Every structure is written in structure tokens, then in C-alpha cells.
Coordinates of C-alpha atoms and ligand atoms in Angstrom, one line a residue:
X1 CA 37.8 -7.8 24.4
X2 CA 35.5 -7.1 27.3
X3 CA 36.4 -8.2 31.0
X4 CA 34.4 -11.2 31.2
X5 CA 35.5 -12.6 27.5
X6 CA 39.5 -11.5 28.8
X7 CA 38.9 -13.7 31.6
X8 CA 37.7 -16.5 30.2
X9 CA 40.3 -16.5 27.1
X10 CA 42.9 -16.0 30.0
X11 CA 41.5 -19.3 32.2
X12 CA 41.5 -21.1 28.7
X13 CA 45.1 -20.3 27.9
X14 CA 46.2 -21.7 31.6
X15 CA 44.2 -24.4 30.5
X16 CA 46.5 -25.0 27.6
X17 CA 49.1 -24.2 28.9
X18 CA 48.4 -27.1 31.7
X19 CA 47.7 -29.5 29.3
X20 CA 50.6 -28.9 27.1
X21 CA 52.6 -29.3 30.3
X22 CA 51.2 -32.7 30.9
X23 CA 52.9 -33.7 27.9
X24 CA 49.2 -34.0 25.9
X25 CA 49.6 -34.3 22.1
X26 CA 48.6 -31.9 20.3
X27 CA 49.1 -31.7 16.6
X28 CA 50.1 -28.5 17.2
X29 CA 52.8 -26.7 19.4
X30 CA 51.3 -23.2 20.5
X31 CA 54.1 -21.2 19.3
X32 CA 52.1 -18.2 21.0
X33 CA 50.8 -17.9 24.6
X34 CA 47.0 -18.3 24.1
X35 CA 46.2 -14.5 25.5
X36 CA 48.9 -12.9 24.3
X37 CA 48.5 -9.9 21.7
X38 CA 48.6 -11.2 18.2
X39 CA 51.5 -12.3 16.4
X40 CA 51.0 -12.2 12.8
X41 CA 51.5 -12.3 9.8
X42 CA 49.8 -15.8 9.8
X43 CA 48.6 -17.7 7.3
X44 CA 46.5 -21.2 7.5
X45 CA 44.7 -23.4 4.8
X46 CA 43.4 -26.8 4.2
X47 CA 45.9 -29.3 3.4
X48 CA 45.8 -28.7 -0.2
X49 CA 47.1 -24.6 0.6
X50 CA 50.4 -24.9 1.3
X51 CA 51.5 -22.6 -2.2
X52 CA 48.4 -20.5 -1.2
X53 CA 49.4 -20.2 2.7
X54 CA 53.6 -19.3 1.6
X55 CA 52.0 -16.6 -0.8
X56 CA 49.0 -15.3 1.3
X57 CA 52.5 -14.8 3.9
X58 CA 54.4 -12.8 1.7
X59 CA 51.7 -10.2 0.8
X60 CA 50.7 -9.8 4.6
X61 CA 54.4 -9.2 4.9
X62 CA 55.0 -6.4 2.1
X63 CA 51.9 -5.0 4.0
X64 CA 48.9 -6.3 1.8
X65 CA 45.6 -6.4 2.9
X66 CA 44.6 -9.5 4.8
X67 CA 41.7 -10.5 2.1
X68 CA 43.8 -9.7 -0.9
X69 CA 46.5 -11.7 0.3
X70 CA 44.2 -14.9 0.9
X71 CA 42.4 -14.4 -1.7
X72 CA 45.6 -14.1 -4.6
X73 CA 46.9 -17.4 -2.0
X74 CA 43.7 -19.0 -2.8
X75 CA 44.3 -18.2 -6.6
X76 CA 46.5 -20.2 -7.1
X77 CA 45.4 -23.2 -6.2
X78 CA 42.0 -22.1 -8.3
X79 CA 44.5 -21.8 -11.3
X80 CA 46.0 -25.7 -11.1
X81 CA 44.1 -27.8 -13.5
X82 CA 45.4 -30.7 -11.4
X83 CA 43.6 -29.6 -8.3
X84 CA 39.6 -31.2 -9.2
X85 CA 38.6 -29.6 -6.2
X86 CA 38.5 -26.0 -6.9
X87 CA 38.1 -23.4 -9.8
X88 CA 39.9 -24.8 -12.9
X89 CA 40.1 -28.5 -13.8
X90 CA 37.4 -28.7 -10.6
X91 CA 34.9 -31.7 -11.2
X92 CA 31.4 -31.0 -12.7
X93 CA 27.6 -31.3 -11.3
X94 CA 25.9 -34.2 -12.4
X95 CA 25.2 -32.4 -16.3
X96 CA 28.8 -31.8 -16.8
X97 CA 28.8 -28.3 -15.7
X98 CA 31.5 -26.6 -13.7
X99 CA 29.7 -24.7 -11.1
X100 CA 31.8 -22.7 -8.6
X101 CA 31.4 -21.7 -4.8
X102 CA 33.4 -18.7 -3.1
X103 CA 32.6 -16.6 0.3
X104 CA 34.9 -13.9 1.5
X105 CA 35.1 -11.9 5.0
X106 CA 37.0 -9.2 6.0
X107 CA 37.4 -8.6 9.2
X108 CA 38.6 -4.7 9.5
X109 CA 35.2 -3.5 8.2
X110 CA 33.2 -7.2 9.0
X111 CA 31.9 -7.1 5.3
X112 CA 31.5 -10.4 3.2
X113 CA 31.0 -11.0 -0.3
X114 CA 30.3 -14.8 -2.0
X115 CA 29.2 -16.2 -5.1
X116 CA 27.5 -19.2 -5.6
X117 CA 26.8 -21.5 -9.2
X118 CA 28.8 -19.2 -10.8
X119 CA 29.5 -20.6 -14.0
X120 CA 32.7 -20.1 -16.5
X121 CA 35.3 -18.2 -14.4
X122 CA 38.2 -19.8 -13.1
X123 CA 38.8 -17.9 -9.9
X124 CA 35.1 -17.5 -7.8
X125 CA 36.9 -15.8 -4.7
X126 CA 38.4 -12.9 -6.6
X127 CA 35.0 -12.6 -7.9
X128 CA 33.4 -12.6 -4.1
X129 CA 36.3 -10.0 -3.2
X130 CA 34.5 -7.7 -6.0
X131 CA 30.7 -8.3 -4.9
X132 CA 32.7 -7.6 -0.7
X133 CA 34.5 -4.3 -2.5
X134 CA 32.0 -2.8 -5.6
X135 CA 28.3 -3.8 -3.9
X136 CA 25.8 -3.7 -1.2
X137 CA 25.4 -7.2 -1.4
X138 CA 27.0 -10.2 0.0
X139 CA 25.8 -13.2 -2.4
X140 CA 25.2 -13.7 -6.0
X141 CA 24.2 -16.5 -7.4
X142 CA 24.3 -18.3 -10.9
X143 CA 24.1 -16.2 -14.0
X144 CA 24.3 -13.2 -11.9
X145 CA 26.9 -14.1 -10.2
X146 CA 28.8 -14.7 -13.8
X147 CA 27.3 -11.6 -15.3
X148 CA 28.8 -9.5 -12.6
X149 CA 32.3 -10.7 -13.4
X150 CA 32.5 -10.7 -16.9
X151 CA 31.1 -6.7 -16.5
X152 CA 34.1 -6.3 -14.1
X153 CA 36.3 -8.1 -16.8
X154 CA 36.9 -11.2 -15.4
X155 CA 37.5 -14.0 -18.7
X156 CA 34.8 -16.3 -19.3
X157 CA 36.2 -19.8 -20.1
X158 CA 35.3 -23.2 -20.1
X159 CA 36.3 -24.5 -16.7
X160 CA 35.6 -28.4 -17.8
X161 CA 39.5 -30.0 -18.4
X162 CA 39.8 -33.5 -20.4
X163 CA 40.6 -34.9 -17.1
X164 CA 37.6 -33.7 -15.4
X165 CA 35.3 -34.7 -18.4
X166 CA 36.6 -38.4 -18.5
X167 CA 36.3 -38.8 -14.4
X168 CA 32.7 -37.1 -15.1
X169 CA 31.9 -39.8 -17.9
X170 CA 33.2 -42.4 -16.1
X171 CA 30.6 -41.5 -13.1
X172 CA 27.3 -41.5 -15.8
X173 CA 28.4 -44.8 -16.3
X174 CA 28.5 -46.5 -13.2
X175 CA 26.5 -43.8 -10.7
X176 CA 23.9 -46.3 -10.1
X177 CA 22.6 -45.6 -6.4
X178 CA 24.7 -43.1 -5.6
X179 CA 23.7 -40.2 -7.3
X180 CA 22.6 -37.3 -4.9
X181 CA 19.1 -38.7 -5.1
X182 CA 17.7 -40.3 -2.3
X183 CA 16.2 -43.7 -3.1
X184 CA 12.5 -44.7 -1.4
X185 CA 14.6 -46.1 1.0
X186 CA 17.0 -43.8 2.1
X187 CA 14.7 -41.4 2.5
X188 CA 13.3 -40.3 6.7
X189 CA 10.0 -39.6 4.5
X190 CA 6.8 -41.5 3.8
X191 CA 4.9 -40.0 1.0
X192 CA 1.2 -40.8 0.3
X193 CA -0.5 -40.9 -2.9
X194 CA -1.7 -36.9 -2.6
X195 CA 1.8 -36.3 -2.2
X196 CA 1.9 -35.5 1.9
X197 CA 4.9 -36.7 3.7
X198 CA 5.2 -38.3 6.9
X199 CA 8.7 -37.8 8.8
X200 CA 9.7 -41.4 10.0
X201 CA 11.3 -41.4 13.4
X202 CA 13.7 -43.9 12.6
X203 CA 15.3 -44.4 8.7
X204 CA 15.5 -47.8 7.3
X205 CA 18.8 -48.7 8.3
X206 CA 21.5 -48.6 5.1
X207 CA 24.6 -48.2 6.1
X208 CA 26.2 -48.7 3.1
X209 CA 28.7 -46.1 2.5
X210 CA 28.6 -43.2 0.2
X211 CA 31.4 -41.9 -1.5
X212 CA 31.2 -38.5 -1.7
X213 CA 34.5 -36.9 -3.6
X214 CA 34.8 -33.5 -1.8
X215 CA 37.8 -30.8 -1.9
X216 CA 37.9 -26.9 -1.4
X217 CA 40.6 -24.8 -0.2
X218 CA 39.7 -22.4 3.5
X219 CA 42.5 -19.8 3.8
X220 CA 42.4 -17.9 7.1
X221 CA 44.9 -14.8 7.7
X222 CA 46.1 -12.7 10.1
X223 CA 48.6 -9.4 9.8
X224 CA 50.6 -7.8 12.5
X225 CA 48.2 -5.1 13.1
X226 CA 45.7 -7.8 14.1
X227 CA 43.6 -7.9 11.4
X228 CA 42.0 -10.5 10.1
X229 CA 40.0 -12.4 6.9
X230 CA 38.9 -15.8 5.8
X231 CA 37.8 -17.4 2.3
X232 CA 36.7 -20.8 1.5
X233 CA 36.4 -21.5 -2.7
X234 CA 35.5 -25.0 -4.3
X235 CA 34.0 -26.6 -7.4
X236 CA 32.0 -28.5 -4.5
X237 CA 30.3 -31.8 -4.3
X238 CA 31.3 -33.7 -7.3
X239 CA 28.2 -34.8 -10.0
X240 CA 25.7 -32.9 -7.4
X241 CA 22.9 -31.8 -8.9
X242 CA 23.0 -28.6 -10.7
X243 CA 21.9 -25.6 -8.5
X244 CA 23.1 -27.1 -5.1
X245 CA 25.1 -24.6 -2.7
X246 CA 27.3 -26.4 -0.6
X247 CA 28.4 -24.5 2.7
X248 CA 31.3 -23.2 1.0
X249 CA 29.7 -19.3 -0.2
X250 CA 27.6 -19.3 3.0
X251 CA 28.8 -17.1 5.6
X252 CA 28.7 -18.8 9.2
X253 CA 28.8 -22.0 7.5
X254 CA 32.0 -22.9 5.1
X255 CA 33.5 -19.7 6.6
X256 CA 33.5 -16.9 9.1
X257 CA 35.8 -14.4 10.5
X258 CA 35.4 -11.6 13.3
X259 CA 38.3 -9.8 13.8
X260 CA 37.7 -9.1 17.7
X261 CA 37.7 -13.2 18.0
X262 CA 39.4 -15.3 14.8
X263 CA 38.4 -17.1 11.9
X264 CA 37.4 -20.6 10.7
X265 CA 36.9 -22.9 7.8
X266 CA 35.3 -26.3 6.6
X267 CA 35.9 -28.5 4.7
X268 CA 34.2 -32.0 3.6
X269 CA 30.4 -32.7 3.6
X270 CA 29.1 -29.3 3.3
X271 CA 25.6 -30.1 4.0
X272 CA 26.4 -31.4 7.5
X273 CA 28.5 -27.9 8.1
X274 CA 25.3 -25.6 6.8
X275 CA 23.1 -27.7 9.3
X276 CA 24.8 -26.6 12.0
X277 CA 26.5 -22.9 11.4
X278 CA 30.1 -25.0 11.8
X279 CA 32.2 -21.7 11.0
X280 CA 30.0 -19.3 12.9
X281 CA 30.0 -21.9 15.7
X282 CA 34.1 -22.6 15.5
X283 CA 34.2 -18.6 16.0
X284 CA 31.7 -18.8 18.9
X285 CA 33.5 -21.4 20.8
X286 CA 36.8 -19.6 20.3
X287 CA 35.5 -16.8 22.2
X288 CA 33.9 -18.4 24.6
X289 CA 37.3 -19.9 25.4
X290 CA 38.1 -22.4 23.6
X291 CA 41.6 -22.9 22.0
X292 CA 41.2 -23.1 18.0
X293 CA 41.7 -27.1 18.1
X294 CA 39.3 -27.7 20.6
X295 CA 36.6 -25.5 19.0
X296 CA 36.9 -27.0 15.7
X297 CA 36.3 -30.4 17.6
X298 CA 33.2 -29.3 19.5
X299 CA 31.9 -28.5 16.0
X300 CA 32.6 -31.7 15.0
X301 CA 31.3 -33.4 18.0
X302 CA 27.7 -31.7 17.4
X303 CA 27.8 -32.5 13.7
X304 CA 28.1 -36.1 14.9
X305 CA 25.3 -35.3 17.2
X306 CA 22.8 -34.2 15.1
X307 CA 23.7 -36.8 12.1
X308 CA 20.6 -39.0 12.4
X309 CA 20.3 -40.4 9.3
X310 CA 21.7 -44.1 8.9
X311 CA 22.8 -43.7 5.4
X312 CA 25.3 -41.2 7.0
X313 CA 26.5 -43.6 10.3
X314 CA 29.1 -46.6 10.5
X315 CA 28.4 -49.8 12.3
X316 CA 29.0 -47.3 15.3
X317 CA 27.1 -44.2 14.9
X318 CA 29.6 -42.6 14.1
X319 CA 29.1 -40.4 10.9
X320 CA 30.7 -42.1 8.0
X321 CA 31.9 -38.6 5.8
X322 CA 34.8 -36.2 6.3
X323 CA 34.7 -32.6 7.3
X324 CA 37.9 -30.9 8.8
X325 CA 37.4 -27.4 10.6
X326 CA 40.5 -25.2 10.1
X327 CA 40.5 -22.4 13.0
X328 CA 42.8 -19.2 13.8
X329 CA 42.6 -17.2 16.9
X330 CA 42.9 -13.2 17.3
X331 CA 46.2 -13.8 19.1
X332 CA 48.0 -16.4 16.5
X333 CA 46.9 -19.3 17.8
X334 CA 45.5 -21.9 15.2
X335 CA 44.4 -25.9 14.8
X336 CA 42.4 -28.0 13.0
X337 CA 40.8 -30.9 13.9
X338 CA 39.0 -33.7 11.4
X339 CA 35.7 -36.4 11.8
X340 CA 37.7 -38.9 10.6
X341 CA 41.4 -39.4 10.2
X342 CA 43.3 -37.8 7.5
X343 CA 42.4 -34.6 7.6
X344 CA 45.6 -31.9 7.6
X345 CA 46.0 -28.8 7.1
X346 CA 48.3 -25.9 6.0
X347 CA 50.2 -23.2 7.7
X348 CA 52.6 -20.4 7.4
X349 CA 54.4 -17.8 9.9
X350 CA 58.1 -16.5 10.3
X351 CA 58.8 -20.3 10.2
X352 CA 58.1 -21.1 6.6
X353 CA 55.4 -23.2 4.5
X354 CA 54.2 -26.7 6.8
X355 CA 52.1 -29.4 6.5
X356 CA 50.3 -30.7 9.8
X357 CA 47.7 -33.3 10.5
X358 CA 44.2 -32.4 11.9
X359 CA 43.1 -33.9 15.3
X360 CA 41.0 -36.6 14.1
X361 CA 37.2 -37.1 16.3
X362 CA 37.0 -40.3 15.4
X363 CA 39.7 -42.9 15.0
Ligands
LIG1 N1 32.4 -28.3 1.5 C1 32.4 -28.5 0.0 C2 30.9 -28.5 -0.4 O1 30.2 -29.2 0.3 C3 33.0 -29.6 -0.5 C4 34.3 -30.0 0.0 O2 34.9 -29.3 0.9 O3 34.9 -31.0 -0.4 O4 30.6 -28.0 -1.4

């Protein structure tokens, strides 16, 4: 860390540290001085990575790599028919099809590997590990993306469960409007009859809401050497249309980790997290000072910022989706915070597996 970034990380922890003293909740108690050298191992998740975050711990502690240890945490949770959120059992696009999104960084070496569509394998971040490890690349997409795994060995199954088929049939039956096609409408376009589109200030307002079923799993970890890695893996947007890349496999976006600063994660309406960098940003704001909880709410404040569309606002402005930021800091400090209540996420250290809520934005 460089003088003027010690500085400020040093004014941020007494910052903290004043605020904790003041007796302001948190939702979580820095067990570590903001400043201080790291204190891993250190593993946190989204709420649904509590059996991911326990194992991702126990590798870091028999000395694995910090990616191999997310990513075989991660693996589990891609595993578990029950979870419809990610790998196996995850729900389909709108043709039925399981299509998969993974991103993985390593911060000793700052290389990241992601797939995105990929098709019939249960487990899309092992798979990102490979294209990190065997390639020059960092994304592959689609039948490539699939091709590349079943050449590495990796089983080719169907990924759609009974459950996930009936909740799939059940939503061709009623979708109605709320497909991920905009209606006339909704749209902040005017098109004319040769097709050229005119960008309308000011949307027709609908603010009905739209119920978007999201879930992914972000795992974030951190050894006692100080190294550091994030993942992010999800079936994505559920019935979206087949093709779309949620922010999940793009680096900066669903994920991003330096190891000279931390790492971060989203979760939630990936399309509002692309738009503006959120993980990238998180990392940004971390070194620019910022404790992990309160950079994963200035993400969140300029996501609300630059939602203008009314389909995506309350009665208050206020956007109307979920995305929770997950963040961890080179020194062991971590937090979360949410755009609207509910949001929690996972952690584990020396003091076992836990469950904490994420700071909500909005109430
Ligand atoms: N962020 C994921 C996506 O947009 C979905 C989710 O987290 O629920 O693909």
C-alpha cells in the first residue's frame, strides 16, 4: 500500500473505530482493527453460502489455495438440487434451458477465468477455474464454454430437475407481461415506422412491480498469507431470454478481487450491477477508504442513482429490485449491505459458520 492509500485506510479505520464507539449499529462487529495486517483465513458468501463459507475455511486452513478453496465451497451449493439458484436444480431461461454463469479471480497472480451460457454442466465455477488455470483467456461463452469442459472431462448432464421443470411450466402459463420483454409501454423508446428510435426523456410511468426470481452464490476468501480470490456462480435470471449474461461471469461487475485492496460480490438484479461496474466499484471504494459495509452501500446508493426507468422505481423512487453487495477487505475486515431489506449474508473465521443480515439502503 502506497503512503497516501495507508493514510487514508488509516483515517478510515479511526473513522470506524469512532463510530463503533458511538455505539452505531453495525450488522457487523469489526473483529479486526480496520488497518491492521490481515487476519485470515476468512471466508464470506451470500446468505445461501454458509456450507460453502465452513468448507472454503477448512481448505484455507490445511493450506489450499484461496480460489480452489472458494471454488470447491461454491461446489457445493452448485451440487444441491434444492438450491434453484445455482448449477443443478437452478431454474431455466424462458425455453426451458439451464444456462449457467461463473467468473473466478485470483488475486496472487490477478488472473480471472468465467463462463457464460454454458449449457449441461453442473458446476460452471470449476469450469471458470480451468479457463483461469489451462488458457489465455478469461471468458467463454455458450457451446464453447461447454465444449471446453467436456474436453477437460467435466460430465455433461441435464441440469433441468422435475422441480425446476414444473416451476418453469407453471411460468409459460401465466407469464403474461412479465416476460423479459419490454411492452410498447415500458419501453424509454419511440420507434418510427423505418425502424429509428427516439429516447423519451421521461418513461410512461408503470410502476407496477416485477418479480424477478434471482439467486447466485458470491464466495470471497482470504488466507493468512494475505492472499486473496472471489467467485460469483448462478443459473441467473429465471425464464430470461436465452443468451442473456447477467453480471455474474463479468469481471468488475458480479465479481472482482485485487489482492493489494479486497474483494466483492453481487448479488440480485444483475443488469443494474453491469451498468454500473458494482464489484469493480465496491473494490474502488474500499481503497479509497471506505470500510467494506460502507462501500458496498455507496454502490448501492449509485445504482439507485442511475435507475431511471419507472418500471424499476416504488411510489418513492426508490428502485423496487434486490441486489446485495458482499465485500472483504485486505486486512479481514468484511460487510454487506442490501437495496432493500432482507439481504444476509454468510461468513466464516476461527469463530465458526454464521449467518448475518446485510445493511439494508432502503427500509
Ligand atoms: N445476479 C444474477 C444475475 O443477474 C442473479 C441473482 O443474483 O439472483 O444473473
Amino acid at each position: 500500500m502506497n503512503n497516501i492509500n495507508r493514510r487514508r485506510f488509516l483515517a478510515a479505520s479511526s473513522l470506524t473505530a469512532i463510530a463503533a464507539a458511538a455505539g452505531k449499529t453495525n450488522a457487523v462487529t469489526w473483529r479486526h482493527e480496520p488497518g491492521d495486517d490481515h487476519r485470515g483465513p476468512l471466508a464470506i458468501a451470500s446468505g445461501n453460502g454458509l456450507k460453502a463459507v465452513e468448507r472454503a475455511w477448512e481448505l484455507l486452513k490445511q493450506g489450499r489455495d484461496t480460489a480452489e478453496a472458494i471454488v470447491l465451497g461454491v461446489k457445493i451449493v452448485e451440487e444441491d438440487p434444492n438450491d434453484m439458484s445455482v448449477g443443478y436444480g437452478g431454474l431455466p431461461n424462458e425455453r426451458g434451458v439451464v444456462q449457467l454463469d461463473s467468473s473466478v479471480m485470483h488475486g496472487p497472480t490477478h488472473k480471472a477465468g468465467c463462463v457464460a451460457c454454458i449449457e449441461n454442466i453442473k458446476t460452471p465455477a470449476s469450469v471458470a477455474l480451468e479457463v483461469l488455470r489451462r488458457t489465455d483467456h478469461v471468458m467463454l461463452v455458450g457451446k464453447g464454454a461447454t465444449e471446453f469442459a467436456v474436453a477437460l472431462g467435466f460430465k455433461e448432464e441435464n441440469l433441468l430437475t422435475e422441480r425446476a421443470r414444473k416451476a418453469w411450466l407453471r411460468w409459460k402459463a401465466n407469464h403474461g407481461p412479465n416476460d423479459d420483454w419490454l411492452n410498447p409501454e415500458q419501453m424509454d423508446w419511440k420507434f418510427d415506422e423505418n425502424g429509428n428510435g427516439t429516447h423519451t426523456a421521461v418513461a410512461q410511468a408503470d410502476t407496477s412491480e416485477i418479480p424477478y426470481t434471482t439467486g447466485t452464490i458470491h464466495c470471497s476468501a482470504l488466507n493468512d498469507k494475505g492472499e486473496l480470490s472471489g467467485c460469483t456462480t448462478t443459473s441467473g435470471l429465471s425464464y430470461k431470454i436465452p443468451g442473456r449474461v447477467g453480471d455474474s461471469p463479468i469481471i468488475g461487475a458480479g465479481m472482482y478481487a485485487d489482492n493489494q485492496i479486497g474483494s466483492a460480490g453481487a448479488t440480485g438484479r444483475g443488469e443494474a450491477v453491469i451498468q454500473s461496474c458494482g464489484s469493480f466499484l465496491a473494490v474502488q471504494f474500499m481503497d479509497m477508504g471506505m470500510t467494506p459495509t460502507e462501500a458496498c452501500t455507496a454502490v448501492l446508493k449509485r445504482i439507485a442513482d442511475r435507475t431511471k426507468q419507472h418500471r424499476l422505481l416504488n411510489d418513492k423512487g426508490e428502485p423496487n429490485f434486490q441486489v446485495t453487495m458482499y465485500a472483504m477487505r485486505k486486512d479481514g475486515a468484511f460487510g454487506s449491505a442490501c437495496m432493500r431489506p432482507g439481504g444476509t449474508f454468510a461468513v466464516c473465521d476461527d469463530e465458526g459458520p454464521r449467518r448475518l443480515q446485510s445493511v439494508p439502503l432502503f427500509g
